[in-house]
Coordinates of C-alpha atoms in Angstrom, one line a residue:
Chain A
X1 CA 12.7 -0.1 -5.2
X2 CA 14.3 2.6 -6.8
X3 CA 15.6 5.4 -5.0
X4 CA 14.9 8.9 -5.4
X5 CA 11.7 8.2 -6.6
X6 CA 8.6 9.8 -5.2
X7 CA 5.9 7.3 -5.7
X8 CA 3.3 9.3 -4.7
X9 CA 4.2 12.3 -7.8
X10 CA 3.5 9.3 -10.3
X11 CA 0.5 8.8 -11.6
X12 CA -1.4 5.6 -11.8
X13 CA -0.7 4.7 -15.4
X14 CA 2.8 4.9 -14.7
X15 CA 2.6 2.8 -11.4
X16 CA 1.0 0.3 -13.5
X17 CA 4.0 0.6 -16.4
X18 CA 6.4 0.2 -13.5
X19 CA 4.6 -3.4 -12.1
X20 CA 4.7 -4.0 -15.6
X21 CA 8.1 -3.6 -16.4
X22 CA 10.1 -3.8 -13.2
X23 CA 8.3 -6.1 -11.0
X24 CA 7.9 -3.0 -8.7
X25 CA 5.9 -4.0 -5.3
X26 CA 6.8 -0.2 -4.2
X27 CA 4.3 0.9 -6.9
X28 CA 2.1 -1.7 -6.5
X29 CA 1.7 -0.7 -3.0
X30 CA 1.5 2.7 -3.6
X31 CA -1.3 2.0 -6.0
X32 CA -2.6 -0.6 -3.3
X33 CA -2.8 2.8 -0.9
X34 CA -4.4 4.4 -3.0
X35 CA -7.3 2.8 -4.3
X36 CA -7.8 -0.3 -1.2
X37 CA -10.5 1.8 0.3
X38 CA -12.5 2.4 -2.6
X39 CA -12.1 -1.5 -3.8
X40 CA -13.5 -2.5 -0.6
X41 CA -15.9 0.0 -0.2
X42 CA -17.3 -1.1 -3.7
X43 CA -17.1 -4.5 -3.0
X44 CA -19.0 -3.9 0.4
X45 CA -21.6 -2.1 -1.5
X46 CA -22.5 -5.4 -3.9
X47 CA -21.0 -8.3 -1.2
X48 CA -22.4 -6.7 1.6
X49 CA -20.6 -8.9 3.8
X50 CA -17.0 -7.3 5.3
X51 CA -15.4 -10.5 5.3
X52 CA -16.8 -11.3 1.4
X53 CA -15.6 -7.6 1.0
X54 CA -11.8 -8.3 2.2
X55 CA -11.9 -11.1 0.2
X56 CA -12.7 -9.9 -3.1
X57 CA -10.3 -6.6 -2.1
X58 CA -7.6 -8.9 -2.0
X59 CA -8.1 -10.9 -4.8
X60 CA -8.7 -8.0 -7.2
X61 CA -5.2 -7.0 -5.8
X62 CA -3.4 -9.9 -6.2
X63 CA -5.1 -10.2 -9.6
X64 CA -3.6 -6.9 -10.5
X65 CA -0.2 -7.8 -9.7
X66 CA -0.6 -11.1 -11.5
X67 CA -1.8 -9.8 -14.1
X68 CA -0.2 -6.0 -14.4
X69 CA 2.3 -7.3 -17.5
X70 CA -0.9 -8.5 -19.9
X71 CA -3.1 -5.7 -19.2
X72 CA -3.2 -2.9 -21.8
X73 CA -4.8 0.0 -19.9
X74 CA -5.5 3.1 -21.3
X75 CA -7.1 4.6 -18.0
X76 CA -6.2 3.2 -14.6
X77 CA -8.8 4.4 -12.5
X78 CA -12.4 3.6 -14.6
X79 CA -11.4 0.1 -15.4
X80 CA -10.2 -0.8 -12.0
X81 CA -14.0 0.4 -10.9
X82 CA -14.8 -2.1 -13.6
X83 CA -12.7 -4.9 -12.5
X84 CA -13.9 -4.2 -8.8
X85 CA -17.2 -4.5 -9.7
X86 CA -17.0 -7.3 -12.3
X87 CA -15.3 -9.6 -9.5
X88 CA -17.9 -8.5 -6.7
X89 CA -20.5 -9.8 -9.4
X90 CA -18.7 -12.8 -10.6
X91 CA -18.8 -14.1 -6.3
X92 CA -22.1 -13.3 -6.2
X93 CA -23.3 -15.1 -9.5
X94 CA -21.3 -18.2 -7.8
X95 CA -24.2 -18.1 -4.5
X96 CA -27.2 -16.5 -6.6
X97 CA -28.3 -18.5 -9.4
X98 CA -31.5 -16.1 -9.7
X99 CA -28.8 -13.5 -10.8
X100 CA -31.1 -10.7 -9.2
X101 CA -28.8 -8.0 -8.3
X102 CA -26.7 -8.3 -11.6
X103 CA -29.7 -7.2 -13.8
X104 CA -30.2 -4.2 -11.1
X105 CA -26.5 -2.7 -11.1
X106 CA -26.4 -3.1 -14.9
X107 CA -28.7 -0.6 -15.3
X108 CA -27.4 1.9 -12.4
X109 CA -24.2 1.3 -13.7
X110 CA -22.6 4.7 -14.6
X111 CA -20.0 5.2 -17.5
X112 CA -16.8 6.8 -16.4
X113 CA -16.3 10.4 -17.9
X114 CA -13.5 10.7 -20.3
X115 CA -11.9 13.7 -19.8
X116 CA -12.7 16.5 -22.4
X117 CA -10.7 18.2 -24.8
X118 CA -12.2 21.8 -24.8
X119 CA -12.4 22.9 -28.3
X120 CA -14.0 26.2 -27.9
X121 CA -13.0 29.1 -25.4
X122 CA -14.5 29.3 -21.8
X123 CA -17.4 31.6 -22.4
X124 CA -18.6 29.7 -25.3
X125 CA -18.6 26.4 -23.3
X126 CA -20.6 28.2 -20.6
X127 CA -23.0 29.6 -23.1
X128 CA -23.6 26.0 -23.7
X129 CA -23.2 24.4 -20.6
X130 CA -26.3 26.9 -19.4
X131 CA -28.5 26.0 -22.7
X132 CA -28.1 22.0 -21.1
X133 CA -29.1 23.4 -17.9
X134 CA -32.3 24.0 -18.9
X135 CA -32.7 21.0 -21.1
X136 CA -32.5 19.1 -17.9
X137 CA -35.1 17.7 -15.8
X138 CA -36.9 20.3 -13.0
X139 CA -35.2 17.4 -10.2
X140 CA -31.6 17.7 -11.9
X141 CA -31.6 21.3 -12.7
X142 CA -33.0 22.0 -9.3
X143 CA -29.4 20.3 -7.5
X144 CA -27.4 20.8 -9.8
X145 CA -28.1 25.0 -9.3
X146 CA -28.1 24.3 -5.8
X147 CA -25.1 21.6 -5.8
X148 CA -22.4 23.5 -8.4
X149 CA -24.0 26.9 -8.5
X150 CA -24.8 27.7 -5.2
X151 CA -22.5 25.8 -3.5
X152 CA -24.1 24.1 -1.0
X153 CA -23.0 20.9 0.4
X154 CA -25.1 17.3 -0.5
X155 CA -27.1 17.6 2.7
X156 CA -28.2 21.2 2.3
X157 CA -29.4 20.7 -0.9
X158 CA -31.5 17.4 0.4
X159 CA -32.9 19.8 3.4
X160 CA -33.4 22.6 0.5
X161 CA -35.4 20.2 -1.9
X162 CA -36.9 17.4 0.2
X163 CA -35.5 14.9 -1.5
X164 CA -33.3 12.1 0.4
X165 CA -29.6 12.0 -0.1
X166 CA -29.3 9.1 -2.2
X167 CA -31.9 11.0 -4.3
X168 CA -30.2 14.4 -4.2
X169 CA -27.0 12.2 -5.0
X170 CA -28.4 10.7 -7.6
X171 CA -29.7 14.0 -9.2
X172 CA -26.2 15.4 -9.4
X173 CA -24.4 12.6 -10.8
X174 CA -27.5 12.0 -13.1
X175 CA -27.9 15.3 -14.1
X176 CA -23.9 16.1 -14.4
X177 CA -23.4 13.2 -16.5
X178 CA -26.5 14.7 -19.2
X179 CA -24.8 18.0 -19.0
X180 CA -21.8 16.9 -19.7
X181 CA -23.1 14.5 -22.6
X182 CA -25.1 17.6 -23.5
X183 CA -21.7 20.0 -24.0
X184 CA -20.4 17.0 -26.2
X185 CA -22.6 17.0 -28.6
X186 CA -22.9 20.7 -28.7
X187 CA -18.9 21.1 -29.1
X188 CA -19.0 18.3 -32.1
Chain B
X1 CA -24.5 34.6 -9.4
X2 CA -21.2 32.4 -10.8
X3 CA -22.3 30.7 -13.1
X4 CA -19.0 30.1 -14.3
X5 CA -19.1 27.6 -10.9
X6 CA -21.0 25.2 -13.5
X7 CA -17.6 24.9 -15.2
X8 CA -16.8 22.2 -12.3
X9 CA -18.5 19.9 -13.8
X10 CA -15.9 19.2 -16.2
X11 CA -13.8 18.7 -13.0
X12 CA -11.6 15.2 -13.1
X13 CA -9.8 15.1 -9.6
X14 CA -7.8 13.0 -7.7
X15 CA -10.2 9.9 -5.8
X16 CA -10.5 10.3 -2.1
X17 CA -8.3 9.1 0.4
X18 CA -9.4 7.1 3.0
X19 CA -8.9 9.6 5.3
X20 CA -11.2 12.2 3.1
X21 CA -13.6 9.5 3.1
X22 CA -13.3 8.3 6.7
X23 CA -13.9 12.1 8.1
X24 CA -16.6 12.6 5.1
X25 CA -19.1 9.6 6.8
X26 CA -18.2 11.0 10.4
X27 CA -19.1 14.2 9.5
X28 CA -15.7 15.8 10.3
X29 CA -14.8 17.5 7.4
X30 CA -14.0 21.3 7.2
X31 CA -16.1 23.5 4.8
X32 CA -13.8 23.9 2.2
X33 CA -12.8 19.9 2.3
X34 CA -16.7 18.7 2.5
X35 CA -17.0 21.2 -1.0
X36 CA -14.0 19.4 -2.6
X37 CA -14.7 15.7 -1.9
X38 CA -18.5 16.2 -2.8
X39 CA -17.6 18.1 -6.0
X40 CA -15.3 15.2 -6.7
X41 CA -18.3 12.6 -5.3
X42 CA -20.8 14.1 -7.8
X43 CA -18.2 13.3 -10.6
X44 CA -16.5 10.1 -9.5
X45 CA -18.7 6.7 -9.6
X46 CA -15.8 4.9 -8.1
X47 CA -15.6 6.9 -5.1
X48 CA -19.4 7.4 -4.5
X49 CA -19.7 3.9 -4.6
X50 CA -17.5 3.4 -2.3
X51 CA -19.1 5.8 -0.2
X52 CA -22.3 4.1 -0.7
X53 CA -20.8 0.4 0.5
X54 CA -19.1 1.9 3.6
X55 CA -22.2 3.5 4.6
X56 CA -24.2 0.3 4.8
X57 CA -21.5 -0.7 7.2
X58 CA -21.5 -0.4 11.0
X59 CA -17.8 -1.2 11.1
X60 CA -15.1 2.1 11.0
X61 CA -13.4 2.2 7.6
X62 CA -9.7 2.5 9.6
X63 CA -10.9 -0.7 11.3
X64 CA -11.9 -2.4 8.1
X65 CA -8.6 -1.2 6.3
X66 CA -6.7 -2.2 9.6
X67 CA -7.6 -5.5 9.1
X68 CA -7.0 -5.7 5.4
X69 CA -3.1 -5.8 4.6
X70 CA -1.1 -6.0 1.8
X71 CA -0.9 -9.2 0.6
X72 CA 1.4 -11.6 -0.3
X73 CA 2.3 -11.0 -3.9
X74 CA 2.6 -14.5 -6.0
X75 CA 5.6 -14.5 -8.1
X76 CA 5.5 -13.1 -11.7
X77 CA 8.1 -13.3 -14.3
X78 CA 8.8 -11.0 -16.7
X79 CA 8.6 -11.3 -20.3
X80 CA 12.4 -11.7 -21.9
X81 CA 12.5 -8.3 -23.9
X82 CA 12.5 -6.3 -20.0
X83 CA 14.7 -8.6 -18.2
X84 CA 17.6 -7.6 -19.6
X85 CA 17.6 -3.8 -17.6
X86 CA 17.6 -6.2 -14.6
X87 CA 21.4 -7.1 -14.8
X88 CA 23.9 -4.9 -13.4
X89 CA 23.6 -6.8 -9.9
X90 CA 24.8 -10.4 -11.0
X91 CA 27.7 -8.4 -12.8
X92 CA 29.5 -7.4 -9.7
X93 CA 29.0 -11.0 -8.8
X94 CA 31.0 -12.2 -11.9
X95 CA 33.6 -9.9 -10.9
X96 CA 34.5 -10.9 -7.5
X97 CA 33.9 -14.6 -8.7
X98 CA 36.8 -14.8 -11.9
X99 CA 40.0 -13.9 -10.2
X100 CA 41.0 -17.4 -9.2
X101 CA 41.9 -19.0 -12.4
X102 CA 43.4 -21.4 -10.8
X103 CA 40.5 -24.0 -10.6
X104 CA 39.4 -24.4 -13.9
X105 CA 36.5 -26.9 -14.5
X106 CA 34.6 -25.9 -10.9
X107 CA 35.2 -22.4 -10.8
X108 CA 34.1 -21.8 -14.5
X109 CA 30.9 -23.9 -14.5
X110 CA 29.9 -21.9 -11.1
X111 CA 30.5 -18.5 -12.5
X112 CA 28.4 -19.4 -15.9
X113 CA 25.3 -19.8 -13.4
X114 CA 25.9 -16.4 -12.5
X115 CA 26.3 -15.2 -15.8
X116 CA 23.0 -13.5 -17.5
X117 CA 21.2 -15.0 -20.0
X118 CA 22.3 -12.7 -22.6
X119 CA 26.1 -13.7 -21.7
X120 CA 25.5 -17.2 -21.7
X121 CA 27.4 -17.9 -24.8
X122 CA 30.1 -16.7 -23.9
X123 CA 30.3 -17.6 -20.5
X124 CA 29.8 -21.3 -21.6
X125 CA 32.3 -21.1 -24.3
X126 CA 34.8 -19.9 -21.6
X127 CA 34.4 -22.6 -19.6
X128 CA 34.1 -25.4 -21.6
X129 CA 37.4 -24.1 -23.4
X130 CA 39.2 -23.9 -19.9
X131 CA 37.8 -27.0 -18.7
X132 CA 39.3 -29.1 -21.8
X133 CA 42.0 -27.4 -22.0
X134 CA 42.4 -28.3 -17.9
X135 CA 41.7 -31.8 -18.4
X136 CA 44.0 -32.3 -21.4
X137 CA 46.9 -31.0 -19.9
X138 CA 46.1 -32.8 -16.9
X139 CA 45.7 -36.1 -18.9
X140 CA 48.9 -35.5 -20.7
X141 CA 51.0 -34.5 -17.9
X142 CA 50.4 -37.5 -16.4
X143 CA 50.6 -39.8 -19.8
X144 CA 53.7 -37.7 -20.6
X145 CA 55.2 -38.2 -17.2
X146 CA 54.9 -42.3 -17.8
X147 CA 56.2 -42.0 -21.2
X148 CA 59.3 -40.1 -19.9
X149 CA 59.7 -42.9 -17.2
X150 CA 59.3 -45.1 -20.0
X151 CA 61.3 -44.0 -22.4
X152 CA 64.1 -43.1 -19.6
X153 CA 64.2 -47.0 -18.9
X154 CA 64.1 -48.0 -22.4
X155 CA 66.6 -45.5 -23.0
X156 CA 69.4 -46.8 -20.2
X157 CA 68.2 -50.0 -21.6
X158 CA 69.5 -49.3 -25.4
X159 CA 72.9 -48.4 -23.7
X160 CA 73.2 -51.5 -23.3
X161 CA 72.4 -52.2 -26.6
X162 CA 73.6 -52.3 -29.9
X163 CA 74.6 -49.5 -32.5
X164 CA 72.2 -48.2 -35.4
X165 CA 72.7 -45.7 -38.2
X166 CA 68.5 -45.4 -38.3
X167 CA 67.0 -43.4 -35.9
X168 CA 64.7 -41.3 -37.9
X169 CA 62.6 -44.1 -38.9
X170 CA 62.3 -45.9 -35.2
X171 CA 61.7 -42.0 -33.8
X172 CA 58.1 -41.4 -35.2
X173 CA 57.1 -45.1 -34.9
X174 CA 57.4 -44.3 -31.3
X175 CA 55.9 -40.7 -31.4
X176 CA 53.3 -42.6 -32.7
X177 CA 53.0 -45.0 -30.1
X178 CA 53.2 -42.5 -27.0
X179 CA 50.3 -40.6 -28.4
X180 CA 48.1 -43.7 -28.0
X181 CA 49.3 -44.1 -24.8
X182 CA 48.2 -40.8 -24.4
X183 CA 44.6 -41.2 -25.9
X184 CA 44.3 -44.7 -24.1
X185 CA 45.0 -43.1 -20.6
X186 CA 43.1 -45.8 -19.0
X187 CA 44.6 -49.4 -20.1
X188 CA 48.3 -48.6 -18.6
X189 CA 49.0 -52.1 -18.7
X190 CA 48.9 -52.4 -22.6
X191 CA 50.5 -49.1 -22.9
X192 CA 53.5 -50.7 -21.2
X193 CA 53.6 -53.3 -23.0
X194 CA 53.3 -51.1 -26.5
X195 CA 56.1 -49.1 -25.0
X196 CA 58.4 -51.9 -24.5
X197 CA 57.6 -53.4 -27.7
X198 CA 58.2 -49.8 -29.1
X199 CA 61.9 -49.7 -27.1
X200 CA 62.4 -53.2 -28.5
X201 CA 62.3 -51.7 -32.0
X202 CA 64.6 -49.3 -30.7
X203 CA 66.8 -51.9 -29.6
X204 CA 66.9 -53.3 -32.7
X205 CA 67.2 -50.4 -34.9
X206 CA 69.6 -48.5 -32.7
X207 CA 71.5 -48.6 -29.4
X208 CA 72.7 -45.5 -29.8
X209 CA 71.3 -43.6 -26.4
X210 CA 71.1 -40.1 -28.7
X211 CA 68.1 -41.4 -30.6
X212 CA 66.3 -42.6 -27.3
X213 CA 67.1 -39.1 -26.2
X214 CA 65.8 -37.7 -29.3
X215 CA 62.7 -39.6 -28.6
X216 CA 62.7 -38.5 -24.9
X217 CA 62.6 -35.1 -26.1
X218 CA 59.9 -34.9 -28.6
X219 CA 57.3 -35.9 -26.0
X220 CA 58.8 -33.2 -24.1
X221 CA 58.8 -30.6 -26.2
X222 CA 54.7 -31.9 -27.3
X223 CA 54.8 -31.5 -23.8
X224 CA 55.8 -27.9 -23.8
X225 CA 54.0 -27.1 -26.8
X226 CA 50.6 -28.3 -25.2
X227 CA 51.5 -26.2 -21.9
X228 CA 51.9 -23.2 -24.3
X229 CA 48.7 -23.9 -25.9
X230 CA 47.1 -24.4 -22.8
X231 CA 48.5 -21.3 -21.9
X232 CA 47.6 -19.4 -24.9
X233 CA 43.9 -20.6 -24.7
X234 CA 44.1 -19.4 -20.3
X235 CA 45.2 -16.1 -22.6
X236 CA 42.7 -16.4 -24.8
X237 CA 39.6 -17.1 -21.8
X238 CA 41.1 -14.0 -19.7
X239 CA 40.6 -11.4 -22.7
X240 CA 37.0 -13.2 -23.2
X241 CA 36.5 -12.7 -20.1
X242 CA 38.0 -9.7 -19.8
X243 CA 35.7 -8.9 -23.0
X244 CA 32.7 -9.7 -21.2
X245 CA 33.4 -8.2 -18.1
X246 CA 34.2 -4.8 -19.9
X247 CA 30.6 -5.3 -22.2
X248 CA 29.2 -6.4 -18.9
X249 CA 30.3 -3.0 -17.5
X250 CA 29.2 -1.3 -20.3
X251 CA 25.8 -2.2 -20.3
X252 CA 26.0 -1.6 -16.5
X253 CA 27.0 2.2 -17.2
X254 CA 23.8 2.3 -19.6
X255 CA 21.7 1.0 -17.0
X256 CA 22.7 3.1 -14.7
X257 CA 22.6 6.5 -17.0
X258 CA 18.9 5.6 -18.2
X259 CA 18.2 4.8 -14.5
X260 CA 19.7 8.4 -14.2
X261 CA 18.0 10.2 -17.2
X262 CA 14.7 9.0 -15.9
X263 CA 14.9 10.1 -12.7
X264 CA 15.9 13.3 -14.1
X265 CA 12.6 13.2 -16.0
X266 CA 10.9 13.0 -12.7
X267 CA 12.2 15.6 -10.9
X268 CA 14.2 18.0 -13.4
X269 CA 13.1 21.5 -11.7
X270 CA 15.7 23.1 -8.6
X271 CA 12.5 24.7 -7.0
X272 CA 11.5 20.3 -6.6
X273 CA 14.9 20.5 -4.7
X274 CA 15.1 23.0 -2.8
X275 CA 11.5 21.7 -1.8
X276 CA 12.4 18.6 -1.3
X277 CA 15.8 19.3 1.1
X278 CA 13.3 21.6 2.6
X279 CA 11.2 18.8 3.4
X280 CA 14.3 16.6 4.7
X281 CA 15.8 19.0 7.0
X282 CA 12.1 20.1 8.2
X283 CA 11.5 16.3 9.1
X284 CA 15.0 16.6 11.1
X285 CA 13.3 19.5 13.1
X286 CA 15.7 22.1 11.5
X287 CA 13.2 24.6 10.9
X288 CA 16.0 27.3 10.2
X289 CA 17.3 25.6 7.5
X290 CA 14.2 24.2 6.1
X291 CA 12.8 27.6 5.9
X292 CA 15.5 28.8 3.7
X293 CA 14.7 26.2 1.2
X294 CA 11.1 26.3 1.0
X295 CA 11.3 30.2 0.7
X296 CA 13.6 29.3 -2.5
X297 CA 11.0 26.9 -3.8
X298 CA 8.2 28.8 -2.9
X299 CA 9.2 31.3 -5.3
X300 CA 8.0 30.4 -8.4
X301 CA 4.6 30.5 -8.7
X302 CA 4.1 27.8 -11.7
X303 CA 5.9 25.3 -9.5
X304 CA 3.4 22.3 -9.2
X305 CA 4.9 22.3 -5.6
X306 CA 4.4 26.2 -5.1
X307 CA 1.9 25.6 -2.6
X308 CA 3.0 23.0 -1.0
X309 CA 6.2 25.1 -0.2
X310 CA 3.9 28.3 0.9
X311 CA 2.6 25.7 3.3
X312 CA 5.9 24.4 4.7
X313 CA 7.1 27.9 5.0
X314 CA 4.4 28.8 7.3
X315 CA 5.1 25.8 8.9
X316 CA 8.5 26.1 9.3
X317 CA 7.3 29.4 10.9
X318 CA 5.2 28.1 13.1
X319 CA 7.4 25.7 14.8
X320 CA 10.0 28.5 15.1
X321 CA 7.3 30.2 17.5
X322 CA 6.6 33.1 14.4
X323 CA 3.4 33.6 14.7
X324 CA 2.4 35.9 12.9
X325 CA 4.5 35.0 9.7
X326 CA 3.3 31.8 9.9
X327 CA -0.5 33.2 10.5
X328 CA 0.2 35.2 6.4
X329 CA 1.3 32.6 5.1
X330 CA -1.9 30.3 5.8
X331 CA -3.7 33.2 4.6
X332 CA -2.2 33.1 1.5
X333 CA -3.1 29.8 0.7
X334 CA -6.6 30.2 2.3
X335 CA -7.2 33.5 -0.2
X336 CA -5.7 31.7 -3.1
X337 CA -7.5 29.5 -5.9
X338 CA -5.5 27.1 -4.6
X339 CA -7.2 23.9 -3.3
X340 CA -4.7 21.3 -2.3
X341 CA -3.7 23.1 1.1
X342 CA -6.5 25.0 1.8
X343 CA -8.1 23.0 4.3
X344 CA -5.0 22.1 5.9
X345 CA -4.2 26.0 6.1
X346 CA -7.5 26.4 7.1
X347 CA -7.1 24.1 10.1
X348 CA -3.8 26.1 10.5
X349 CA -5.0 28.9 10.8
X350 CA -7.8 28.4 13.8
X351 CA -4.9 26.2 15.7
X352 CA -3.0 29.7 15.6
X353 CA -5.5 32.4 16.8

């Protein structure tokens, strides 16, 4: 809408300020582009249907466009996941009654990392980024050495270990997330 | 060993594209690409969900998102407070709109739709002050115009008649009169028949025609004195406007130099444009030209767009048949901590030896 602009420099906050303020479909497509693969491939994961999928992709869309001038949003990106997901469940409380899968995901759920404010220099936060190494699990600490240390790609480490590659997957994002609570607490 | 590698996990990147994720499930990723979108997958739930869905499916993620457009966006309407940047359009339209004052009443009422909220007031005032004004000189011209013929008759009438030595009491009776006739606009018949009743006071009070002239010419000069009011309030509506066009322009100039100051905040550095007129002339094929630029922007080293530039310039070489400039400058970027064009240069690179 306006020119001169490079849509793609901004970030997603100020997309979202810009729908907000200016009625501004050139950032709400630019968000649309960037995040219309990851909304459906989220909403495929719970719908499992394509056509449920594009359906709830849409919606969530048009509900951020509806919506973009109420919404007070600190991060962008974690509570669109959340939106994504909370729709996706929301169609499929409407055709479940049993409510299965909802008691499933709440538990696999995974918080979004803030990002952190380092408070102590580099060496310090490694000193106690390897003392949370240990602390982990022998699963965890085994990919994550493999994963971040060794540098070796998700399906090298699951040859490597044995495990599958939802398992090795699992393990890193598991075992990042403790290590990364871990340095939080140590920093406090 | 590195284990300053474990510092990654305080990594927060950019999500995938769909492209990353497209040639991430078939596999087609280069090295350095399948390390960056897995290091970002082992941090980012929204993305490795993703990943997870679109693995379930048989169906190609360009297919999917082929299928899937934008859609229709319902209409939304601001809150009040941010409306008013909105305006400076409609304010040209004003301005084209208000030079015929000729047609009062329409032409007003049309150009108050086209005023902003904001200038309602004003706009409304204007036109309602025009518009009375138009219909009260058009009321009295006429009235005024049958009083004249009136009085003209009743005036070679009273030649006929007899003398008087009282014409300053008959003389307001009958101002008196013609400004009912021009209040009651509608019952002509009556007014006639007032106005003869009036010039038969006359009559009897005065032959004299000076007096019936005297009275002839105080409607007139009313006459004149509402055309110069009329006039003075068509004064008085122009400056308004004139007012309100200048504020209008005013606020337009603001508009336009916060429009300007925040694009400035978007872009501020020269190394952004000489990057950026790089780019242009580099998507008009003028390699030459492009190169000069991206050199320029390539050389600062804490531009955000440093890289970027490094790229283009090899690039920009590579199109102009140098190969073996363009071959260092990949390097570069390949032997740099530099992640964003890695792959790319990477890719570069092989197409080149």
């Amino acid at each position: 809408m306006t020119p001169g602009i490079n849509y793609r420099n901004l970030n997603d906050e100020d997309l979202l300020h810009r729908m907000a303020t200016k009625l501004d479909q050139e950032a709400f497509a630019t968000l649309y582009q960037r995040y219309v693969h990851l909304a459906l491939g989220v909403s495929l994961k719970y719908l499992k249907s394509s056509e449920a999928a594009k359906d709830a992709t849409q919606a969530v869309f048009i509900k951020l466009w509806v919506d973009a001038a109420k919404l007070q949003v600190r991060k962008f990106k974690p509570w669109f996941y959340q939106v994504v997901k909370n729709h996706c469940l929301m169609e499929l409380r409407k055709n479940d009654p049993n409510k299965q899968h909802v008691a499933e995901w709440d538990i696999n759920a995974m918080e979004f990392e803030e990002n952190m404010h380092l408070t102590c220099s580099e060496e310090q936060v490694l000193q106690f980024l390897e003392q949370c190494l240990e602390q982990l699990n022998g699963e965890q600490k085994d990919c994550i050495r493999l994963f971040y240390l060794q540098q070796n790609s998700y399906m090298q480490t699951a040859t490597l270990t044995g495990y599958s590659d939802k398992q090795v997957k699992s393990y890193i994002q598991n075992g990042r997330r403790n290590l990364r609570n871990c340095l939080r607490q140590k920093m406090a | 060993m590195g284990n300053e590698r474990l510092l990654q996990i305080l990594d927060n990147s950019a999500c995938l594209t769909s492209r990353q994720l497209d040639h991430y499930l078939k596999h087609t990723l280069f090295p350095e690409e399948l390390r960056v979108v897995e290091l970002h997958l082992s941090g980012c739930p929204f993305c490795s969900d993703a990943l997870d869905g679109l693995e379930q499916q048989q169906h190609q993620l360009s297919v999917l998102l082929g299928s899937l457009s934008l859609p229709a966006l319902p209409d939304v309407q601001l809150p009040e407070k941010i409306k008013e940047k909105k305006e400076p359009e409609p304010a040209k339209q004003v301005k084209t709109g208000s030079t015929p004052y000729r047609h009062y009443g329409s032409t007003k009422t049309n150009n108050t739709s086209s005023f902003n909220k904001w200038k309602m007031p004003v706009g409304v005032a204007a036109a309602l002050l025009i518009g009375f004004g138009a219909l009260w000189l058009l009321k009295f011209k006429k009235d005024g115009h049958e009083v004249l013929a009136v009085n003209m008759e009743t005036a070679t009438d009273s030649d006929t008649g007899l003398n008087s030595e009282a014409p300053a009491l008959a003389t307001p009776e009958s101002i008196a009169e013609i400004t009912t006739t021009t209040e009651q606009g509608n019952k002509k018949p009556v007014d006639t028949v007032k106005q003869q009743q009036a010039a038969l006071s006359l009559k009897q009070a005065d032959s004299n025609p000076a007096p019936a002239m005297a009275v002839v010419a105080a409607p007139a000069t009313k006459e004149q004195a509402a055309v110069n009011e009329f006039r003075d309030t068509e004064k008085i509506q122009q400056q308004q406007l004139a007012a309100a066009q200048l504020s209008k322009e005013k606020s337009l100039e603001k508009v336009r130099a916060q429009a300007a100051t925040k694009e400035e905040d978007n872009d501020p550095p020269a190394a952004r444009s000489n990057y950026k007129i790089g780019l242009e002339q580099y998507n008009q094929k003028e390699y030459e030209k492009a190169l000069g630029y991206f050199k320029q922007a390539e050389s600062d080293p804490a531009d955000p767009n440093h890289w970027n530039a490094v790229y283009y310039t090899g690039m920009s070489y590579k199109a102009l048949g140098k190969k073996r400039k363009a071959i260092r400058q990949f390097k570069q970027i390949v032997d740099s901590e530099n992640q964003s064009r890695k792959a790319a240069a990477q890719k570069q690179l092989e197409e080149l030896k």
